[in-house]
Short mmCIF file of C-alpha atoms and ligand atoms in Angstrom, two decimals:
data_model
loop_
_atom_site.label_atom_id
_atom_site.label_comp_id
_atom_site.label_asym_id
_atom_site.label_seq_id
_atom_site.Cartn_x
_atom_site.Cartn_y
_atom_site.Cartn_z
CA UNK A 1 0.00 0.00 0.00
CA UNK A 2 1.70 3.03 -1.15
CA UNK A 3 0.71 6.30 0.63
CA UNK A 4 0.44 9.69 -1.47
CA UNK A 5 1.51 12.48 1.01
CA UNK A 6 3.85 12.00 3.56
CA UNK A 7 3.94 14.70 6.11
CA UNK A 8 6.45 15.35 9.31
CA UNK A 9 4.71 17.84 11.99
CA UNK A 10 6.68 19.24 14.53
CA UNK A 11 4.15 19.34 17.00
CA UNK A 12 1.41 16.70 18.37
CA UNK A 13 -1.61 18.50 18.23
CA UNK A 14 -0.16 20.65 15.25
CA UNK A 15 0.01 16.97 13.72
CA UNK A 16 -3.57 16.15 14.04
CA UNK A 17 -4.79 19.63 13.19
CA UNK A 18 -2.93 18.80 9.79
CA UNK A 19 -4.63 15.60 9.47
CA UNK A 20 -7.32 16.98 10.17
CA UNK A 21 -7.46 19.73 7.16
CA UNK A 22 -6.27 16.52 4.65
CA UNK A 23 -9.41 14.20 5.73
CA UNK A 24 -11.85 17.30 5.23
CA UNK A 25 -10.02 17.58 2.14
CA UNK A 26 -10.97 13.80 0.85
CA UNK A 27 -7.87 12.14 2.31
CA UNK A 28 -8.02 9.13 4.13
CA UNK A 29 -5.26 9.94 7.11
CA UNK A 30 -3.51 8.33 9.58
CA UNK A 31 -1.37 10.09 12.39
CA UNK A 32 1.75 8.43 14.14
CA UNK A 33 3.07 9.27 17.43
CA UNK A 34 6.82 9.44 16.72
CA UNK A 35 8.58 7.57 13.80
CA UNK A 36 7.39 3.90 13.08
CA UNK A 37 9.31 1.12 13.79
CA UNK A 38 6.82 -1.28 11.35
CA UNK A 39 5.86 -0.48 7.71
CA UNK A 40 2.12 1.09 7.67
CA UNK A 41 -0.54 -1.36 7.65
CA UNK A 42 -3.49 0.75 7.67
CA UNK A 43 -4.77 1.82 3.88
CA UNK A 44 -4.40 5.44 3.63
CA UNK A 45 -3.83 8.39 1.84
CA UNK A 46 -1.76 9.91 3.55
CA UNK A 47 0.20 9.94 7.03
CA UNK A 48 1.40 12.57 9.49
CA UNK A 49 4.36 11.63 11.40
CA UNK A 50 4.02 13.32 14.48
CA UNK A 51 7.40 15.03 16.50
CA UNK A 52 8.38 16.84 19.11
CA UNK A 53 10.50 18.77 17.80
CA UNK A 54 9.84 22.60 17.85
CA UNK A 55 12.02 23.88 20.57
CA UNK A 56 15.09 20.90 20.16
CA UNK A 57 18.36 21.84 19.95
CA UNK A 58 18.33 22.15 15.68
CA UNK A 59 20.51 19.35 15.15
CA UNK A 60 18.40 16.79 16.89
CA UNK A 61 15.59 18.15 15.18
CA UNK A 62 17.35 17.91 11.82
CA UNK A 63 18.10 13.98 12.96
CA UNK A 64 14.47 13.01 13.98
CA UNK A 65 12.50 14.66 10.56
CA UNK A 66 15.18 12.58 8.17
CA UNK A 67 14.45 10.00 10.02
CA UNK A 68 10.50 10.48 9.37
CA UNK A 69 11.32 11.16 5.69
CA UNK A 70 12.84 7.97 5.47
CA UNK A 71 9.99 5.78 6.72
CA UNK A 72 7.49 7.98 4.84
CA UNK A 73 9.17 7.19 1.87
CA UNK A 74 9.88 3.53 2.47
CA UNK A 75 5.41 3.54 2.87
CA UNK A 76 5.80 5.28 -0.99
CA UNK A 77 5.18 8.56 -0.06
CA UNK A 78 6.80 10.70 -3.26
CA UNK A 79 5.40 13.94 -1.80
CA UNK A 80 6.51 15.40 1.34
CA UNK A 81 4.69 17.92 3.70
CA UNK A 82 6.73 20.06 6.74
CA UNK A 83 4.50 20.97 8.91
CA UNK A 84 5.01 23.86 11.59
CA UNK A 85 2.68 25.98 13.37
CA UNK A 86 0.83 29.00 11.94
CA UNK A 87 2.22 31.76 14.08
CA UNK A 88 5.64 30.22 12.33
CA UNK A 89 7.43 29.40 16.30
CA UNK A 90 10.79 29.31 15.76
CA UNK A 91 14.39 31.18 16.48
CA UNK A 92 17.03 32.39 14.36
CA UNK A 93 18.77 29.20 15.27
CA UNK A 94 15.61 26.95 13.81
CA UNK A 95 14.16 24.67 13.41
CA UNK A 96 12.18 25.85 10.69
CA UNK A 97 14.95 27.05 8.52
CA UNK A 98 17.17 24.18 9.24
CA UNK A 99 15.13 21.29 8.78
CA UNK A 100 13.65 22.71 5.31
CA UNK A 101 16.87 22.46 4.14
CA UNK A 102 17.76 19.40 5.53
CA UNK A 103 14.81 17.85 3.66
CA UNK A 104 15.41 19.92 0.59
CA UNK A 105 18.68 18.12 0.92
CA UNK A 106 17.84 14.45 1.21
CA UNK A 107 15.09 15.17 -1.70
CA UNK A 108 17.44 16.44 -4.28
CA UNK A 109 15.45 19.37 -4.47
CA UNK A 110 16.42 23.24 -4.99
CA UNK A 111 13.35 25.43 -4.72
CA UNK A 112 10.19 24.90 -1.49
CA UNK A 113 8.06 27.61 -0.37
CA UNK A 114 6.97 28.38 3.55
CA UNK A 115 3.94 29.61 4.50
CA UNK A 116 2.01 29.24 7.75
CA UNK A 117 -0.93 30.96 6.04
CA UNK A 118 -4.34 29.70 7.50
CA UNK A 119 -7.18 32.21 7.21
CA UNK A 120 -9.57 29.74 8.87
CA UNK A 121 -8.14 30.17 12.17
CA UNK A 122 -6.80 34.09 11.25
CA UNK A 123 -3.75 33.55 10.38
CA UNK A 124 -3.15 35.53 7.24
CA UNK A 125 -0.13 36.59 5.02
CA UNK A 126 0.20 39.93 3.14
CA UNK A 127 3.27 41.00 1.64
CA UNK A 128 5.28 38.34 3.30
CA UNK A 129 3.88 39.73 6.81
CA UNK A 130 2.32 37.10 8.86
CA UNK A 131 -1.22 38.61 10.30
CA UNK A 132 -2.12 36.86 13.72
CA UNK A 133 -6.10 38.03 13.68
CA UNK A 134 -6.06 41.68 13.48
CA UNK A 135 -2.42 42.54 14.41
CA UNK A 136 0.92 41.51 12.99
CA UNK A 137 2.44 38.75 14.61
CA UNK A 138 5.04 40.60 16.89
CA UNK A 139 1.75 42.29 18.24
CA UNK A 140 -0.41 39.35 19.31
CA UNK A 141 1.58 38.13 22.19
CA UNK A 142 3.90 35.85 20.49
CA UNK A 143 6.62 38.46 21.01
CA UNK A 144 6.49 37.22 24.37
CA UNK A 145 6.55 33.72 24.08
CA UNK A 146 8.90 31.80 26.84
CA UNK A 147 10.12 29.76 23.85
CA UNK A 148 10.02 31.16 20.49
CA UNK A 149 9.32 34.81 20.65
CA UNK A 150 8.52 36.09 17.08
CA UNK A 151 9.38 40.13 17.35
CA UNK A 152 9.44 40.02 13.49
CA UNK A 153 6.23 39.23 11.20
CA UNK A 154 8.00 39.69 8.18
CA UNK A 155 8.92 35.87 7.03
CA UNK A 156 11.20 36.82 4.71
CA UNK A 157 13.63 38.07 7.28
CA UNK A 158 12.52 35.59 9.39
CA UNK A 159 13.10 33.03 7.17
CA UNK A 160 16.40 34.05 6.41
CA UNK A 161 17.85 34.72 9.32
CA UNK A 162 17.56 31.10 10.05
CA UNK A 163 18.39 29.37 6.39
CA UNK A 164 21.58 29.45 4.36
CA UNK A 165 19.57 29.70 0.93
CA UNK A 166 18.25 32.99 -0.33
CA UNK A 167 14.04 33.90 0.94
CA UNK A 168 12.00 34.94 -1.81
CA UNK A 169 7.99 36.33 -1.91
CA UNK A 170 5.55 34.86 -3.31
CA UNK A 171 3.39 37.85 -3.64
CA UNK A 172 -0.82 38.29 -3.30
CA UNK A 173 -0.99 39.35 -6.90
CA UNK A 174 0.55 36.46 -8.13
CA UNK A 175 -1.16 34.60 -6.02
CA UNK A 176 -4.72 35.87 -7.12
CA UNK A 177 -3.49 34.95 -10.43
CA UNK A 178 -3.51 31.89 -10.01
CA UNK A 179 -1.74 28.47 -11.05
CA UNK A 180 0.00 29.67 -14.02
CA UNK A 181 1.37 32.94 -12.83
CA UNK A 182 2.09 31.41 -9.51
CA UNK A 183 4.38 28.75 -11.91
CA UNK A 184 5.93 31.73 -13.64
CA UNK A 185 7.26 33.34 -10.31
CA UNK A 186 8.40 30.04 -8.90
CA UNK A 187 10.34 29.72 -12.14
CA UNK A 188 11.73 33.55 -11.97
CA UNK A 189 12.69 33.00 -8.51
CA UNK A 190 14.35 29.68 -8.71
CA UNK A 191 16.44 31.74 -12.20
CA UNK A 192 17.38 34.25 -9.56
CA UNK A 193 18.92 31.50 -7.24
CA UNK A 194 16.19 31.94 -4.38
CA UNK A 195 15.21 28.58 -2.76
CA UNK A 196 12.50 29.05 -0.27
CA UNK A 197 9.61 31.53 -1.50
CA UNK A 198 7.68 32.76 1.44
CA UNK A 199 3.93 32.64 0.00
CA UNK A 200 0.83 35.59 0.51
CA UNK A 201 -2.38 33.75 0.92
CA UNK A 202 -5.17 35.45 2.83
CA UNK A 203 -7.91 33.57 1.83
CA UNK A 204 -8.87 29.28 1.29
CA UNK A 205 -9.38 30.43 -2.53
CA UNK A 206 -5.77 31.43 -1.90
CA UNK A 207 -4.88 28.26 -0.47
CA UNK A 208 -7.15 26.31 -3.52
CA UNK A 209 -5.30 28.60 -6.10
CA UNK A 210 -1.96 28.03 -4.72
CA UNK A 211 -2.84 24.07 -4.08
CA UNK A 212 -2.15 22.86 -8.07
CA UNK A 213 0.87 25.01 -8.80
CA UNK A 214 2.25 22.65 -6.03
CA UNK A 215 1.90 19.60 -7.75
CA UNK A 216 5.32 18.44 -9.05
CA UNK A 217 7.23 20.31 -5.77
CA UNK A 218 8.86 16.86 -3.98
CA UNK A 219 8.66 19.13 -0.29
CA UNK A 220 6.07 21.93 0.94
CA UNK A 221 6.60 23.40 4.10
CA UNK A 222 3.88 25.32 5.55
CA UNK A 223 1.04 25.38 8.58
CA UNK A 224 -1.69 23.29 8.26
CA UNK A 225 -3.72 25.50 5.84
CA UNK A 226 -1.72 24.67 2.08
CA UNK A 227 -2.88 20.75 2.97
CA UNK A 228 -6.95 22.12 2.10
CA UNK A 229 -5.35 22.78 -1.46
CA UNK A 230 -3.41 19.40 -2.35
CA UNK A 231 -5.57 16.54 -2.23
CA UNK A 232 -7.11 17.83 -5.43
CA UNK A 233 -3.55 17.54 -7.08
CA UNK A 234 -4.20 13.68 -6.30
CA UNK A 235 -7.40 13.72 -7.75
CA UNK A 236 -9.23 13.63 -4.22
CA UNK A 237 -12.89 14.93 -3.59
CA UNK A 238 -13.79 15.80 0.09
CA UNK A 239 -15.86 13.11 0.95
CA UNK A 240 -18.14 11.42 3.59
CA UNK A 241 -15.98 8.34 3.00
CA UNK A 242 -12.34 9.99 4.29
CA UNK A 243 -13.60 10.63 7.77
CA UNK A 244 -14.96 7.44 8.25
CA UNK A 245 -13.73 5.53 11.75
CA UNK A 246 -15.02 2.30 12.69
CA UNK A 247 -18.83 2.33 14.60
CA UNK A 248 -18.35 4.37 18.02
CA UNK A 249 -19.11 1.57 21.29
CA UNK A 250 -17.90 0.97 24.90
CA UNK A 251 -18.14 3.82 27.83
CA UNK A 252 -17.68 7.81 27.72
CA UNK A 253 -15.63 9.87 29.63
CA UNK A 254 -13.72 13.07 29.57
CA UNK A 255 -10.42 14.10 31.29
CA UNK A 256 -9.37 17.76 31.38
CA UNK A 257 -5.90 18.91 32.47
CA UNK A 258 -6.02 22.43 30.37
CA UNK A 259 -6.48 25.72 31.98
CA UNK A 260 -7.16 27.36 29.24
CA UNK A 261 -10.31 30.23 29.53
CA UNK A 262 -12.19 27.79 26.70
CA UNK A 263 -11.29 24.42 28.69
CA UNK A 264 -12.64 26.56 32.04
CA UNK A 265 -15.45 27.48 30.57
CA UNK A 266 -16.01 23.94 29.18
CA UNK A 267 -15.73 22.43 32.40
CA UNK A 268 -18.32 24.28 34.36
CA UNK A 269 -20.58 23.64 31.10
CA UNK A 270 -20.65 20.07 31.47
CA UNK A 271 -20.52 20.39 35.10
CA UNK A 272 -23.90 22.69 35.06
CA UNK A 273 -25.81 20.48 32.59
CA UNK A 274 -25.60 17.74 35.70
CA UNK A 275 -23.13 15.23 34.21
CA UNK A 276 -20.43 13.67 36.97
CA UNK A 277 -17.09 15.23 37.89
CA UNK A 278 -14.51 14.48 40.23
CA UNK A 279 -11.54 17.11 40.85
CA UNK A 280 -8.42 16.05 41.50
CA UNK A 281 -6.56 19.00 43.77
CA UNK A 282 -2.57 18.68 42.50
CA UNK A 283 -1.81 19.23 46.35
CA UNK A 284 -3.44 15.81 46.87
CA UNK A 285 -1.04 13.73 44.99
CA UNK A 286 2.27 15.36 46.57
CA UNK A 287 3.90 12.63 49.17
CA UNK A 288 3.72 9.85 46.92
CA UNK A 289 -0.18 9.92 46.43
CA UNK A 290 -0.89 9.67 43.57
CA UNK A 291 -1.44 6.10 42.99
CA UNK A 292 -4.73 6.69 45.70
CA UNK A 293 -5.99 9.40 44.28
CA UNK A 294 -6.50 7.67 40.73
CA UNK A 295 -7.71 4.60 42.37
CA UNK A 296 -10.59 6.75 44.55
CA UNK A 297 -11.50 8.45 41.17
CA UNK A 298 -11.38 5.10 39.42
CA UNK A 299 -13.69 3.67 42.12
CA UNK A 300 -16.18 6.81 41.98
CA UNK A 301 -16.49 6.55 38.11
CA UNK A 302 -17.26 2.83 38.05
CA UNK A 303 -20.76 2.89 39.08
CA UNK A 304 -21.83 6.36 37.19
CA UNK A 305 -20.31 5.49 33.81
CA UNK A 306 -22.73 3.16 32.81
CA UNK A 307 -25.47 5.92 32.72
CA UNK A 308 -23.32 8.17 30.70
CA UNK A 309 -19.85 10.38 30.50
CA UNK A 310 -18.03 11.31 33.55
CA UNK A 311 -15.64 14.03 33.58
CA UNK A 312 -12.23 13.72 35.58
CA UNK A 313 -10.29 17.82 35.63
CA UNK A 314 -7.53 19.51 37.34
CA UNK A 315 -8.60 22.65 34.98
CA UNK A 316 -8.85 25.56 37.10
CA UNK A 317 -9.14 29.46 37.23
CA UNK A 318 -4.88 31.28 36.65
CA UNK A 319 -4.95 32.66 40.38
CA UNK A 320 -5.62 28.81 41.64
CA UNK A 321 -2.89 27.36 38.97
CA UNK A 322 -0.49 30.13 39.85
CA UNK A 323 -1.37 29.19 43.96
CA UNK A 324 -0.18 25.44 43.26
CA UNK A 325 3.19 26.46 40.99
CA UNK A 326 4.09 28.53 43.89
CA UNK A 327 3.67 26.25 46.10
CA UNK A 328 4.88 22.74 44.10
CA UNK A 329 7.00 24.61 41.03
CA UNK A 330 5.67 24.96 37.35
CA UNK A 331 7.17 22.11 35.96
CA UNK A 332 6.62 19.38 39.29
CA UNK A 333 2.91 20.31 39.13
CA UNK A 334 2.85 19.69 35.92
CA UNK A 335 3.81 16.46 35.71
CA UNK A 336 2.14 15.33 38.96
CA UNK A 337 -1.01 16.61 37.21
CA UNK A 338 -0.32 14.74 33.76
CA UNK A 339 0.62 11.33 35.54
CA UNK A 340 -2.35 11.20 37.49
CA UNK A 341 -4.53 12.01 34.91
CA UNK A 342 -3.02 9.79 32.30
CA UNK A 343 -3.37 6.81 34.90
CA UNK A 344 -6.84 7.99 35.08
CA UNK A 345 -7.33 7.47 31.37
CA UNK A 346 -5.46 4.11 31.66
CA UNK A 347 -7.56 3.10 34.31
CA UNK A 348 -10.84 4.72 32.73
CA UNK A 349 -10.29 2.31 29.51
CA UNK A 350 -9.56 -0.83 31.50
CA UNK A 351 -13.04 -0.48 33.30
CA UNK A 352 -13.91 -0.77 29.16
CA UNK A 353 -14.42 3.42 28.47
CA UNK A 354 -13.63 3.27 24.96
CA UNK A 355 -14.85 7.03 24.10
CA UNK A 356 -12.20 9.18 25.72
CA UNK A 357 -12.42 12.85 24.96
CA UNK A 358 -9.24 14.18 26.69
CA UNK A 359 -8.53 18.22 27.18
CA UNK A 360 -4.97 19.69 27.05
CA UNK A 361 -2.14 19.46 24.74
CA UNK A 362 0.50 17.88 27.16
CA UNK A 363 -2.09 16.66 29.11
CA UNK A 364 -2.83 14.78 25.18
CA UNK A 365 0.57 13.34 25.24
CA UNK A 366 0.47 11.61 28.37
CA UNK A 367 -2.62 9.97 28.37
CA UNK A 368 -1.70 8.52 24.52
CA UNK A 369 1.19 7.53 26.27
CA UNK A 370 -0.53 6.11 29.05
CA UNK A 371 -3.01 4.27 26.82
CA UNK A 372 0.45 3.00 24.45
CA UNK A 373 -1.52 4.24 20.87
CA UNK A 374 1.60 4.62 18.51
CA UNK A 375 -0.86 5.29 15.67
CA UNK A 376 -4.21 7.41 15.28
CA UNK A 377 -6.97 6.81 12.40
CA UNK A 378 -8.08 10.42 11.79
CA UNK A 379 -12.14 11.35 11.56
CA UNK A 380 -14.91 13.57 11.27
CA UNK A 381 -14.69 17.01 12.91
CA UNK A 382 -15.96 18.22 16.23
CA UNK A 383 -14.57 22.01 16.19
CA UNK A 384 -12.58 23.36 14.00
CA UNK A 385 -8.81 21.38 14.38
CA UNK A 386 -10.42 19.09 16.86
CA UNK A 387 -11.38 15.45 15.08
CA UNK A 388 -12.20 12.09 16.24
CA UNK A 389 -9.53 9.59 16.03
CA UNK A 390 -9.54 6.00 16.78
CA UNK A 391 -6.32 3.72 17.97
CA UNK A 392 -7.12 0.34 17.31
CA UNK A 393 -6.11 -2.51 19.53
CA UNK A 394 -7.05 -6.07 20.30
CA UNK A 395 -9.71 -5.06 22.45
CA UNK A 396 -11.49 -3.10 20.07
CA UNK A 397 -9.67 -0.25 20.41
CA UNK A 398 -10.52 3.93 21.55
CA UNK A 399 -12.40 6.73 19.95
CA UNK A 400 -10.12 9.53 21.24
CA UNK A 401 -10.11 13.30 20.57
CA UNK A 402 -7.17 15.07 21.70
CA UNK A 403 -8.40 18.79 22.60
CA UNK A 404 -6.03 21.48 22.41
CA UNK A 405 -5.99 24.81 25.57
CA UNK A 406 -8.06 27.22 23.39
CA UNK A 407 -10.28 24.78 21.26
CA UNK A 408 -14.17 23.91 21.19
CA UNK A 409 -17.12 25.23 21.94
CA UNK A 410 -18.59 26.01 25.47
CA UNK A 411 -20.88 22.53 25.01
CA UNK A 412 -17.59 20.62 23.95
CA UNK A 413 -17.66 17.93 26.31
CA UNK A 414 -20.84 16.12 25.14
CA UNK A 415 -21.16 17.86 21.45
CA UNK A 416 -18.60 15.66 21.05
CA UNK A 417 -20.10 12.32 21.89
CA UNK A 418 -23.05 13.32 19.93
CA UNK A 419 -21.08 13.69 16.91
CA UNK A 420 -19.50 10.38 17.01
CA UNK A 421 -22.76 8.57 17.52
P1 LIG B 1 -3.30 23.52 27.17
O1 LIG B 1 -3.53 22.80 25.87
O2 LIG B 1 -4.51 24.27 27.64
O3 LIG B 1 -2.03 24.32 27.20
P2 LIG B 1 -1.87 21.44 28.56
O4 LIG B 1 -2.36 20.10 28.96
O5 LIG B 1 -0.94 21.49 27.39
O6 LIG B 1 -3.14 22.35 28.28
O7 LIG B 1 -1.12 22.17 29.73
C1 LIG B 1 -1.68 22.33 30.99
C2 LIG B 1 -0.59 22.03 32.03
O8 LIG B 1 -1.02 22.49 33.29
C3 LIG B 1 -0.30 20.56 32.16
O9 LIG B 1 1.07 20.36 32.38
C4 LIG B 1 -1.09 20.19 33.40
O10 LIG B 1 -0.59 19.04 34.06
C5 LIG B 1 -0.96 21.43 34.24
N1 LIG B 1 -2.07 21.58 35.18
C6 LIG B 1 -3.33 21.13 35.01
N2 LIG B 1 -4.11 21.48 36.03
C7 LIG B 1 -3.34 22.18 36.89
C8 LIG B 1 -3.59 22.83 38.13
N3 LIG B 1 -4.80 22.80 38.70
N4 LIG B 1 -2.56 23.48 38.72
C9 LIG B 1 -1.35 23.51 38.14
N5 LIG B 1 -1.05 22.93 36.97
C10 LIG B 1 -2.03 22.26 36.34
#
């Protein structure tokens, strides 16, 4: 089974937001957690290798993405997709820059473009300066990011500073051109010597324009938005059929370990409309308690989830997050938090939950951890960037949707339950 796109995202959730724009765009998807050790045996369209590899030193990054390239194109894959996130999180050090050309390398190839363009979620390019909403990037609060602070929204410059090749534009007028005139700049650039082209788009008809002048490039780089624009250039249809996931059975439940406003504001939603919840205090599982704690929550769900989803949340209001860093440290609360509520999740499934809607992007990763899934079967949509997956297993495997901070509506919690039935 040869695959058609192969795609490396350097992010988990970014992975699955990906996959997520590919299925709604007629592709049949599967998302991996980390680099396969076995050759695919799913039938698919395409898959999204998912990394962590954002904020790695650049060579490691650099090491893990050839590695993904490789196994993508072992499973066929002649078409490869880099996929970073749409407010473009990186340093002059990387890793955007360096792993481009690292994979321009290994594919022979002497001209990409990069563009995090994704007017969907307001991310919008104009002039080669990337539009976060209404402001400029280095005015929506990523200039203060602890990681990757982006104090310049011109991607050209950003680009550069962080790739040996020359940064070209791909401007809006070409771009409203359309397929040949886009072609005609690509091949003026590439004459010029320039070997990334930064792209405008600030629309989907953008993205749709820009989608089949793409079609013979062996590596795009880009957010998640270009993917709406290339399953056409395999002759792919959105369909009904792409999002399919195997029928929906076993017990709900929901665990929430974001503090994000949305994920608040989710909480006390499902909370008000009467549903079950049990809060686990992070103070409670210092001393070694944690193994208690999950079993007491374990115990209380037992009885209630045969009558329906029961929610299990450490989410809570800054001042009361801020209260337990000061008192445990950011990072030891943290992973107290995720532990506990991944051994929920383990625990959750064993009592035979098999519809897990979990809340949180690290909070994500340890729970898939915690449940071993090393692969993901990507479905319909809940929210925008939020599908269903399924992992399968022997047992009949999980529906599982992995919920990022600032996702969903207020009524995510059982929307999403409804949707999968
Ligand atoms: P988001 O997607 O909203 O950023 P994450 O799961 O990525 O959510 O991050 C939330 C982090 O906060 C996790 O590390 C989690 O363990 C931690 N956390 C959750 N609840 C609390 C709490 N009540 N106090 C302190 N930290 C918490």
């Amino acid at each position: 089974m040869k695959i058609k796109l192969g795609c490396i995202a350097d992010d988990f959730t970014g992975a699955t937001d990906l996959a997520n724009n590919l299925v709604r765009s007629g592709m049949r998807v599967v998302q991996t957690i980390g680099v396969p050790t076995a050759p695919l045996a799913a039938d698919v369209d395409a898959v999204v290798v998912a990394l962590k590899s954002r904020t790695i030193p650049a060579a490691e990054a650099i090491a893990q993405s050839l590695d993904a390239l490789k196994w993508l194109q072992a499973q066929g894959a002649q078409h490869i997709y880099f996929k970073y996130c749409s407010t473009f999180d990186s340093t002059p050090e990387g890793n955007i820059g360096p792993v481009t050309e690292a994979l321009m390398d290994a594919l022979d190839t002497d001209f990409t473009i990069a563009t995090p363009a994704f007017p969907d979620n307001g991310r919008n390019v104009f002039k080669g300066y990337l539009f976060a909403g209404n402001v400029l990037l280095n005015e929506s609060g990523m200039q203060n990011h602890p990681l990757t602070p982006m104090q310049d929204a011109n991607l050209v410059r950003v680009m550069q500073a962080q790739t040996q090749r020359p940064v070209g534009l791909i401007d809006y007028k070409t771009v409203a051109q359309g397929e040949t005139a886009i072609r005609e700049r690509i091949a003026a650039l590439r004459a010029e010597g320039v070997g990334v082209a930064v792209v405008d788009a600030t629309s989907n008809e953008d993205l749709h324009r820009l989608g089949p002048a793409l079609k013979d490039m062996p590596l795009v780089t880009a957010g998640s938005g270009v993917a709406i624009g290339l399953p056409a250039n395999f002759g792919l249809t959105p369909s009904l059929q792409a999002s399919q996931l195997p029928a929906a059975r076993g017990l709900q439940a929901v665990i929430s370990g974001s503090c994000s406003l949305a994920t608040n504001a989710q909480v006390a939603h499902f909370k008000a409309s009467g549903r079950p919840a049990w809060a686990i205090a992070p103070a409670s599982l210092m001393h070694g308690n944690t193994h208690a704690v999950v079993q007491q929550v374990l115990a209380w769900a037992a009885p209630l989830l045969q009558s329906g989803p029961v929610l299990v949340y450490s989410t809570a209001e800054p001042e009361a997050v801020k209260a337990v860093q000061t008192q445990l440290g950011v990072a030891e609360a943290g992973a107290l938090v995720e532990q506990a509520l991944a051994a929920v999740a383990r625990g959750l499934v064993d009592q035979g939950v098999q519809q897990l809607v979990v809340a949180g992007g690290e909070t994500s990763g340890a729970c898939v951890q915690a449940l071993g899934i090393a692969q993901l079967q990507i479905g319909p949509q809940i929210d925008p960037g939020v599908p269903w997956c399924h992992a399968p297993s022997d047992t009949g495997g999980v529906h599982i949707t992995l919920k990022s901070g600032n996702f969903g509506t207020e009524d995510f919690f059982s929307k999403a339950f409804t949707v999968l039935a």
